[in-house]
Amino acid sequence: MLQAKLKSGKMITLMNLTRKEIERLKQKAVKFYCPSCHEAVLIKAGNQKIPHFAHYAANQCPAGEGGEGIYHEQGKFLLYQWLKQQGLEVTLEKYIPDIRQRPDILLKINKKQIAIEYQCARIPVEEINKRNRGYKSLGITPIWILGANLLERQGKNAFKINSFTQQFIHRFSHEMPSVLYYFCPQTLQFIFIQDLFFTTKTQAIGKLKVIDIRKFHFKELFALSHFMKKEIYSLWEKRKLHFRLKPRNNLYGMELAWYQWLYLKQVHVESLPSIVYLPVSAQYRMKSPPWDWQSRICMNLLQPLEIGSIISFHSIQYQLRKQMKPTSSYPLIQYQDDPIKEYLQILEKLNILSILPNHTYKMNQQLSLYTHVEEAVNGDKALIKQLIMKEGNKIRA
């Protein structure tokens, strides 16, 4: 922990002191106590670690310490200083007895409380959920900022986002895009990945923003922006080409099951209609990659229909009932779109479907399969061009 209290109750933060001042405290044998369990703690101030306090022995302190490393301690303190310098009411490592939790930083703005957690290492998902539930039970808004050591960038707008990192995706309102926050204590850079579109189960396209922490205000954490429609479709065109042409060796698990399903349908990947594998911002809610569930809608439900046939949203939703994650899987996303509805809206824009009353759709075009890969690639390009022509200059929202 970065701070402890004197017998008088005064809080002491070691990182605010010089090495000489810390040494003087040790020589005087000043007694310090844990703000959470009130047990005695000792100063640890070697050359390899940030000065901090620790319990004398393993104990049952309700706040716990979690083996935080130097990277985490540096980042936590820098974030605290950044907020304090803005004149905000902020407390470092404030213990909240009602929920037996100690957020890295507790911020108060008017009557609103925000718990900021700086996370630099993997912890169990249940621990994340427990902390979020605790904060929300007291009306405290949790914001999780990841250490930049967890950022996995694969290209200009391409990122690997594993199932652990996905737990920290935020979305604060319907109007705002999804976002992941990162902070690097070594470069003092805040990193935003905004408006995430998952291309696979663990890879996504996102809008990257990097800014020096000394040059922006806390409120700017919420100044987020969407992709232009043209941007996301242009980026997606490359993903579709890769999808058509990638080698398919050593298949296993969900992907193998999908290929076996295609085989039983007597359909090849190269034959699938171009409306399979389109960008959906709520893809994170699906257990399977976009090409899997979108192809099942097309081949199981739409392809057999004649022009003018009617199909209900409920029947489509039922087809994919086992493939959707519950909304509770993402507690930091306050407004969750429906990926199936989002996909059907794209089909409506392409005039494949028309929406009717009572959550039903009319089939406007018969779906046909491609005969060879060159035809499929050209068809994909034409479809992306059609989408860009229809709404390329719009902001995605």
PDB file of C-alpha atoms in Angstrom, residues 1-216:
ATOM      1  CA  MET A   1       0.000   0.000   0.000  1.00  0.00           C
ATOM      2  CA  LEU A   2       1.218   3.530  -0.752  1.00  0.00           C
ATOM      3  CA  GLN A   3      -0.079   5.150   2.421  1.00  0.00           C
ATOM      4  CA  ALA A   4      -0.686   4.383   6.084  1.00  0.00           C
ATOM      5  CA  LYS A   5      -1.842   6.357   9.109  1.00  0.00           C
ATOM      6  CA  LEU A   6      -0.163   7.589  12.253  1.00  0.00           C
ATOM      7  CA  LYS A   7      -1.649   6.948  15.670  1.00  0.00           C
ATOM      8  CA  SER A   8      -3.201  10.420  15.422  1.00  0.00           C
ATOM      9  CA  GLY A   9      -5.052   9.338  12.261  1.00  0.00           C
ATOM     10  CA  LYS A  10      -2.976  11.487   9.897  1.00  0.00           C
ATOM     11  CA  MET A  11      -2.345   9.759   6.564  1.00  0.00           C
ATOM     12  CA  ILE A  12       1.245   9.496   5.280  1.00  0.00           C
ATOM     13  CA  THR A  13       2.083   8.779   1.638  1.00  0.00           C
ATOM     14  CA  LEU A  14       5.692   7.640   1.307  1.00  0.00           C
ATOM     15  CA  MET A  15       5.994   8.661  -2.329  1.00  0.00           C
ATOM     16  CA  ASN A  16       5.551  12.285  -1.247  1.00  0.00           C
ATOM     17  CA  LEU A  17       8.703  12.009   0.895  1.00  0.00           C
ATOM     18  CA  THR A  18      12.392  11.990   0.014  1.00  0.00           C
ATOM     19  CA  ARG A  19      14.590   8.995   0.760  1.00  0.00           C
ATOM     20  CA  LYS A  20      16.198  10.919   3.624  1.00  0.00           C
ATOM     21  CA  GLU A  21      12.822  11.740   5.153  1.00  0.00           C
ATOM     22  CA  ILE A  22      11.777   8.098   4.933  1.00  0.00           C
ATOM     23  CA  GLU A  23      15.040   6.972   6.532  1.00  0.00           C
ATOM     24  CA  ARG A  24      14.504   9.464   9.360  1.00  0.00           C
ATOM     25  CA  LEU A  25      11.041   7.973  10.033  1.00  0.00           C
ATOM     26  CA  LYS A  26      12.559   4.499  10.208  1.00  0.00           C
ATOM     27  CA  GLN A  27      15.293   5.625  12.597  1.00  0.00           C
ATOM     28  CA  LYS A  28      12.731   7.251  14.882  1.00  0.00           C
ATOM     29  CA  ALA A  29      10.712   4.010  14.842  1.00  0.00           C
ATOM     30  CA  VAL A  30       7.537   5.929  14.048  1.00  0.00           C
ATOM     31  CA  LYS A  31       4.573   3.581  14.192  1.00  0.00           C
ATOM     32  CA  PHE A  32       2.224   3.317  11.251  1.00  0.00           C
ATOM     33  CA  TYR A  33      -1.104   1.511  10.902  1.00  0.00           C
ATOM     34  CA  CYS A  34      -3.113   0.031   8.041  1.00  0.00           C
ATOM     35  CA  PRO A  35      -6.071   2.308   7.180  1.00  0.00           C
ATOM     36  CA  SER A  36      -8.246  -0.776   6.609  1.00  0.00           C
ATOM     37  CA  CYS A  37      -7.541  -3.268   9.408  1.00  0.00           C
ATOM     38  CA  HIS A  38      -5.721  -0.843  11.753  1.00  0.00           C
ATOM     39  CA  GLU A  39      -2.908  -3.362  12.318  1.00  0.00           C
ATOM     40  CA  ALA A  40       0.700  -2.140  12.524  1.00  0.00           C
ATOM     41  CA  VAL A  41       2.562  -1.949   9.201  1.00  0.00           C
ATOM     42  CA  LEU A  42       6.202  -1.406   8.301  1.00  0.00           C
ATOM     43  CA  ILE A  43       7.992   0.784   5.801  1.00  0.00           C
ATOM     44  CA  LYS A  44       9.587  -0.905   2.801  1.00  0.00           C
ATOM     45  CA  ALA A  45      11.908   1.434   0.935  1.00  0.00           C
ATOM     46  CA  GLY A  46      14.677  -0.464  -0.834  1.00  0.00           C
ATOM     47  CA  ASN A  47      16.472   0.612  -4.005  1.00  0.00           C
ATOM     48  CA  GLN A  48      14.512  -1.717  -6.280  1.00  0.00           C
ATOM     49  CA  LYS A  49      10.970  -0.830  -5.248  1.00  0.00           C
ATOM     50  CA  ILE A  50       8.793   2.216  -4.760  1.00  0.00           C
ATOM     51  CA  PRO A  51       8.567   3.131  -1.044  1.00  0.00           C
ATOM     52  CA  HIS A  52       5.448   1.524   0.391  1.00  0.00           C
ATOM     53  CA  PHE A  53       3.924   0.024   3.513  1.00  0.00           C
ATOM     54  CA  ALA A  54       3.326  -3.674   4.175  1.00  0.00           C
ATOM     55  CA  HIS A  55       1.847  -5.791   6.945  1.00  0.00           C
ATOM     56  CA  TYR A  56       4.358  -7.471   9.239  1.00  0.00           C
ATOM     57  CA  ALA A  57       2.998 -10.926   8.423  1.00  0.00           C
ATOM     58  CA  ALA A  58       0.249 -12.588   6.445  1.00  0.00           C
ATOM     59  CA  ASN A  59      -3.013 -11.413   7.938  1.00  0.00           C
ATOM     60  CA  GLN A  60      -6.691 -11.202   7.129  1.00  0.00           C
ATOM     61  CA  CYS A  61      -6.774  -7.538   6.154  1.00  0.00           C
ATOM     62  CA  PRO A  62     -10.131  -7.127   4.346  1.00  0.00           C
ATOM     63  CA  ALA A  63      -8.627  -4.828   1.710  1.00  0.00           C
ATOM     64  CA  GLY A  64      -5.750  -7.145   0.813  1.00  0.00           C
ATOM     65  CA  GLU A  65      -2.612  -6.022  -1.006  1.00  0.00           C
ATOM     66  CA  GLY A  66      -2.530  -8.317  -4.022  1.00  0.00           C
ATOM     67  CA  GLY A  67       1.249  -8.312  -4.528  1.00  0.00           C
ATOM     68  CA  GLU A  68       1.251  -5.054  -6.481  1.00  0.00           C
ATOM     69  CA  GLY A  69       4.477  -4.364  -8.365  1.00  0.00           C
ATOM     70  CA  ILE A  70       6.491  -1.240  -9.067  1.00  0.00           C
ATOM     71  CA  TYR A  71       4.765  -0.614 -12.423  1.00  0.00           C
ATOM     72  CA  HIS A  72       1.343  -0.656 -10.767  1.00  0.00           C
ATOM     73  CA  GLU A  73       2.416   1.494  -7.800  1.00  0.00           C
ATOM     74  CA  GLN A  74       3.979   4.108 -10.083  1.00  0.00           C
ATOM     75  CA  GLY A  75       0.922   4.289 -12.313  1.00  0.00           C
ATOM     76  CA  LYS A  76      -1.514   4.473  -9.417  1.00  0.00           C
ATOM     77  CA  PHE A  77       0.373   7.338  -7.779  1.00  0.00           C
ATOM     78  CA  LEU A  78       0.778   9.254 -11.060  1.00  0.00           C
ATOM     79  CA  LEU A  79      -2.964   8.957 -11.746  1.00  0.00           C
ATOM     80  CA  TYR A  80      -3.673  10.201  -8.216  1.00  0.00           C
ATOM     81  CA  GLN A  81      -1.344  13.194  -8.691  1.00  0.00           C
ATOM     82  CA  TRP A  82      -2.889  13.947 -12.090  1.00  0.00           C
ATOM     83  CA  LEU A  83      -6.371  14.170 -10.574  1.00  0.00           C
ATOM     84  CA  LYS A  84      -5.215  16.095  -7.510  1.00  0.00           C
ATOM     85  CA  GLN A  85      -3.453  18.710  -9.649  1.00  0.00           C
ATOM     86  CA  GLN A  86      -6.777  19.411 -11.361  1.00  0.00           C
ATOM     87  CA  GLY A  87      -8.251  20.458  -8.028  1.00  0.00           C
ATOM     88  CA  LEU A  88     -10.499  17.408  -7.823  1.00  0.00           C
ATOM     89  CA  GLU A  89     -11.527  15.808  -4.543  1.00  0.00           C
ATOM     90  CA  VAL A  90      -9.534  12.600  -4.702  1.00  0.00           C
ATOM     91  CA  THR A  91      -8.348  10.011  -2.162  1.00  0.00           C
ATOM     92  CA  LEU A  92      -5.636   7.396  -2.597  1.00  0.00           C
ATOM     93  CA  GLU A  93      -6.430   3.852  -1.449  1.00  0.00           C
ATOM     94  CA  LYS A  94      -9.584   4.828   0.432  1.00  0.00           C
ATOM     95  CA  TYR A  95     -10.986   1.865   2.367  1.00  0.00           C
ATOM     96  CA  ILE A  96     -14.768   1.486   2.091  1.00  0.00           C
ATOM     97  CA  PRO A  97     -15.886  -0.614   5.076  1.00  0.00           C
ATOM     98  CA  ASP A  98     -19.458  -1.237   3.833  1.00  0.00           C
ATOM     99  CA  ILE A  99     -18.145  -3.371   0.980  1.00  0.00           C
ATOM    100  CA  ARG A 100     -14.688  -4.200   2.437  1.00  0.00           C
ATOM    101  CA  GLN A 101     -12.972  -2.816  -0.662  1.00  0.00           C
ATOM    102  CA  ARG A 102     -10.176  -0.338  -1.240  1.00  0.00           C
ATOM    103  CA  PRO A 103     -10.128   1.195  -4.740  1.00  0.00           C
ATOM    104  CA  ASP A 104      -6.815   2.500  -5.973  1.00  0.00           C
ATOM    105  CA  ILE A 105      -8.362   5.972  -6.218  1.00  0.00           C
ATOM    106  CA  LEU A 106     -11.721   7.326  -5.046  1.00  0.00           C
ATOM    107  CA  LEU A 107     -12.907  10.480  -6.786  1.00  0.00           C
ATOM    108  CA  LYS A 108     -15.797  12.746  -5.833  1.00  0.00           C
ATOM    109  CA  ILE A 109     -17.344  15.150  -8.327  1.00  0.00           C
ATOM    110  CA  ASN A 110     -20.307  17.021  -6.876  1.00  0.00           C
ATOM    111  CA  LYS A 111     -22.381  14.188  -5.366  1.00  0.00           C
ATOM    112  CA  LYS A 112     -21.033  11.506  -7.693  1.00  0.00           C
ATOM    113  CA  GLN A 113     -18.369   9.045  -6.575  1.00  0.00           C
ATOM    114  CA  ILE A 114     -16.043   7.257  -9.014  1.00  0.00           C
ATOM    115  CA  ALA A 115     -13.763   4.356  -8.087  1.00  0.00           C
ATOM    116  CA  ILE A 116     -10.708   4.187 -10.340  1.00  0.00           C
ATOM    117  CA  GLU A 117      -8.924   0.850 -10.492  1.00  0.00           C
ATOM    118  CA  TYR A 118      -5.527   0.643 -12.206  1.00  0.00           C
ATOM    119  CA  GLN A 119      -5.079  -2.967 -13.310  1.00  0.00           C
ATOM    120  CA  CYS A 120      -1.728  -4.230 -14.573  1.00  0.00           C
ATOM    121  CA  ALA A 121      -1.991  -7.995 -14.052  1.00  0.00           C
ATOM    122  CA  ARG A 122      -4.525 -10.748 -14.586  1.00  0.00           C
ATOM    123  CA  ILE A 123      -6.923 -11.444 -11.749  1.00  0.00           C
ATOM    124  CA  PRO A 124      -9.909 -13.834 -11.653  1.00  0.00           C
ATOM    125  CA  VAL A 125     -12.982 -12.585 -13.522  1.00  0.00           C
ATOM    126  CA  GLU A 126     -15.045 -13.219 -10.391  1.00  0.00           C
ATOM    127  CA  GLU A 127     -12.840 -10.765  -8.485  1.00  0.00           C
ATOM    128  CA  ILE A 128     -13.539  -8.094 -11.117  1.00  0.00           C
ATOM    129  CA  ASN A 129     -17.274  -8.783 -10.916  1.00  0.00           C
ATOM    130  CA  LYS A 130     -17.211  -8.736  -7.117  1.00  0.00           C
ATOM    131  CA  ARG A 131     -15.535  -5.326  -7.039  1.00  0.00           C
ATOM    132  CA  ASN A 132     -17.928  -3.900  -9.624  1.00  0.00           C
ATOM    133  CA  ARG A 133     -20.952  -5.220  -7.733  1.00  0.00           C
ATOM    134  CA  GLY A 134     -19.631  -3.741  -4.499  1.00  0.00           C
ATOM    135  CA  TYR A 135     -19.118  -0.289  -5.995  1.00  0.00           C
ATOM    136  CA  LYS A 136     -22.466  -0.271  -7.757  1.00  0.00           C
ATOM    137  CA  SER A 137     -24.288  -1.315  -4.575  1.00  0.00           C
ATOM    138  CA  LEU A 138     -23.204   2.027  -3.074  1.00  0.00           C
ATOM    139  CA  GLY A 139     -23.892   4.059  -6.215  1.00  0.00           C
ATOM    140  CA  ILE A 140     -20.176   4.336  -7.022  1.00  0.00           C
ATOM    141  CA  THR A 141     -19.229   4.264 -10.713  1.00  0.00           C
ATOM    142  CA  PRO A 142     -16.233   1.988 -11.407  1.00  0.00           C
ATOM    143  CA  ILE A 143     -13.694   2.947 -14.076  1.00  0.00           C
ATOM    144  CA  TRP A 144     -10.906   0.500 -14.831  1.00  0.00           C
ATOM    145  CA  ILE A 145      -7.692   1.735 -16.425  1.00  0.00           C
ATOM    146  CA  LEU A 146      -5.364  -0.999 -17.676  1.00  0.00           C
ATOM    147  CA  GLY A 147      -1.596  -0.890 -17.572  1.00  0.00           C
ATOM    148  CA  ALA A 148      -0.109  -0.346 -21.019  1.00  0.00           C
ATOM    149  CA  ASN A 149       1.837  -3.562 -20.397  1.00  0.00           C
ATOM    150  CA  LEU A 150      -1.447  -5.359 -21.201  1.00  0.00           C
ATOM    151  CA  LEU A 151      -1.914  -3.608 -24.562  1.00  0.00           C
ATOM    152  CA  GLU A 152      -1.445  -5.933 -27.561  1.00  0.00           C
ATOM    153  CA  ARG A 153      -1.358  -3.976 -30.789  1.00  0.00           C
ATOM    154  CA  GLN A 154      -1.294  -5.910 -34.058  1.00  0.00           C
ATOM    155  CA  GLY A 155      -1.494  -3.066 -36.576  1.00  0.00           C
ATOM    156  CA  LYS A 156      -2.477   0.578 -36.987  1.00  0.00           C
ATOM    157  CA  ASN A 157      -6.078  -0.106 -35.946  1.00  0.00           C
ATOM    158  CA  ALA A 158      -5.826  -3.792 -35.015  1.00  0.00           C
ATOM    159  CA  PHE A 159      -5.619  -5.168 -31.477  1.00  0.00           C
ATOM    160  CA  LYS A 160      -5.659  -8.483 -29.696  1.00  0.00           C
ATOM    161  CA  ILE A 161      -8.232  -8.288 -26.896  1.00  0.00           C
ATOM    162  CA  ASN A 162      -8.432 -11.527 -24.948  1.00  0.00           C
ATOM    163  CA  SER A 163     -11.348 -12.620 -22.777  1.00  0.00           C
ATOM    164  CA  PHE A 164      -9.726 -11.074 -19.673  1.00  0.00           C
ATOM    165  CA  THR A 165      -9.242  -7.653 -21.276  1.00  0.00           C
ATOM    166  CA  GLN A 166     -12.797  -7.720 -22.647  1.00  0.00           C
ATOM    167  CA  GLN A 167     -14.056  -7.450 -19.052  1.00  0.00           C
ATOM    168  CA  PHE A 168     -12.800  -3.843 -18.969  1.00  0.00           C
ATOM    169  CA  ILE A 169     -14.649  -2.522 -22.034  1.00  0.00           C
ATOM    170  CA  HIS A 170     -16.651   0.550 -20.996  1.00  0.00           C
ATOM    171  CA  ARG A 171     -19.640   2.181 -22.636  1.00  0.00           C
ATOM    172  CA  PHE A 172     -21.247   5.039 -20.742  1.00  0.00           C
ATOM    173  CA  SER A 173     -24.314   5.775 -22.897  1.00  0.00           C
ATOM    174  CA  HIS A 174     -26.078   4.852 -26.137  1.00  0.00           C
ATOM    175  CA  GLU A 175     -24.503   7.860 -27.878  1.00  0.00           C
ATOM    176  CA  MET A 176     -20.949   7.004 -26.839  1.00  0.00           C
ATOM    177  CA  PRO A 177     -18.744   4.294 -28.359  1.00  0.00           C
ATOM    178  CA  SER A 178     -17.171   1.432 -26.467  1.00  0.00           C
ATOM    179  CA  VAL A 179     -13.704   2.137 -25.051  1.00  0.00           C
ATOM    180  CA  LEU A 180     -10.727   0.530 -23.340  1.00  0.00           C
ATOM    181  CA  TYR A 181      -8.431   2.746 -21.250  1.00  0.00           C
ATOM    182  CA  TYR A 182      -4.690   2.178 -20.797  1.00  0.00           C
ATOM    183  CA  PHE A 183      -2.008   4.180 -18.988  1.00  0.00           C
ATOM    184  CA  CYS A 184       1.784   3.871 -19.140  1.00  0.00           C
ATOM    185  CA  PRO A 185       3.610   5.300 -16.088  1.00  0.00           C
ATOM    186  CA  GLN A 186       6.915   5.243 -17.973  1.00  0.00           C
ATOM    187  CA  THR A 187       5.876   7.411 -20.941  1.00  0.00           C
ATOM    188  CA  LEU A 188       3.030   9.235 -19.102  1.00  0.00           C
ATOM    189  CA  GLN A 189       0.728   8.368 -21.995  1.00  0.00           C
ATOM    190  CA  PHE A 190      -2.991   7.684 -21.827  1.00  0.00           C
ATOM    191  CA  ILE A 191      -4.154   5.314 -24.547  1.00  0.00           C
ATOM    192  CA  PHE A 192      -7.751   4.992 -25.705  1.00  0.00           C
ATOM    193  CA  ILE A 193      -9.052   2.221 -27.974  1.00  0.00           C
ATOM    194  CA  GLN A 194     -12.472   3.464 -29.055  1.00  0.00           C
ATOM    195  CA  ASP A 195     -15.394   2.082 -31.053  1.00  0.00           C
ATOM    196  CA  LEU A 196     -14.356  -1.565 -30.968  1.00  0.00           C
ATOM    197  CA  PHE A 197     -15.428  -3.963 -33.732  1.00  0.00           C
ATOM    198  CA  PHE A 198     -14.423  -7.553 -33.081  1.00  0.00           C
ATOM    199  CA  THR A 199     -13.210  -9.333 -36.211  1.00  0.00           C
ATOM    200  CA  THR A 200     -12.720 -12.656 -34.375  1.00  0.00           C
ATOM    201  CA  LYS A 201     -13.397 -13.764 -30.800  1.00  0.00           C
ATOM    202  CA  THR A 202     -10.185 -12.106 -29.559  1.00  0.00           C
ATOM    203  CA  GLN A 203      -9.180  -9.599 -32.258  1.00  0.00           C
ATOM    204  CA  ALA A 204     -10.716  -6.217 -32.914  1.00  0.00           C
ATOM    205  CA  ILE A 205     -10.502  -3.043 -34.958  1.00  0.00           C
ATOM    206  CA  GLY A 206     -10.493   0.109 -32.838  1.00  0.00           C
ATOM    207  CA  LYS A 207      -9.883   3.828 -33.102  1.00  0.00           C
ATOM    208  CA  LEU A 208      -6.595   4.613 -31.353  1.00  0.00           C
ATOM    209  CA  LYS A 209      -5.946   7.813 -29.434  1.00  0.00           C
ATOM    210  CA  VAL A 210      -2.726   8.519 -27.485  1.00  0.00           C
ATOM    211  CA  ILE A 211      -2.301  11.610 -25.317  1.00  0.00           C
ATOM    212  CA  ASP A 212       0.176  12.861 -22.717  1.00  0.00           C
ATOM    213  CA  ILE A 213      -1.421  12.766 -19.258  1.00  0.00           C
ATOM    214  CA  ARG A 214      -0.032  16.255 -18.549  1.00  0.00           C
ATOM    215  CA  LYS A 215      -1.997  17.705 -21.453  1.00  0.00           C
ATOM    216  CA  PHE A 216      -5.570  16.687 -20.765  1.00  0.00           C
TER     217      PHE A 216
END
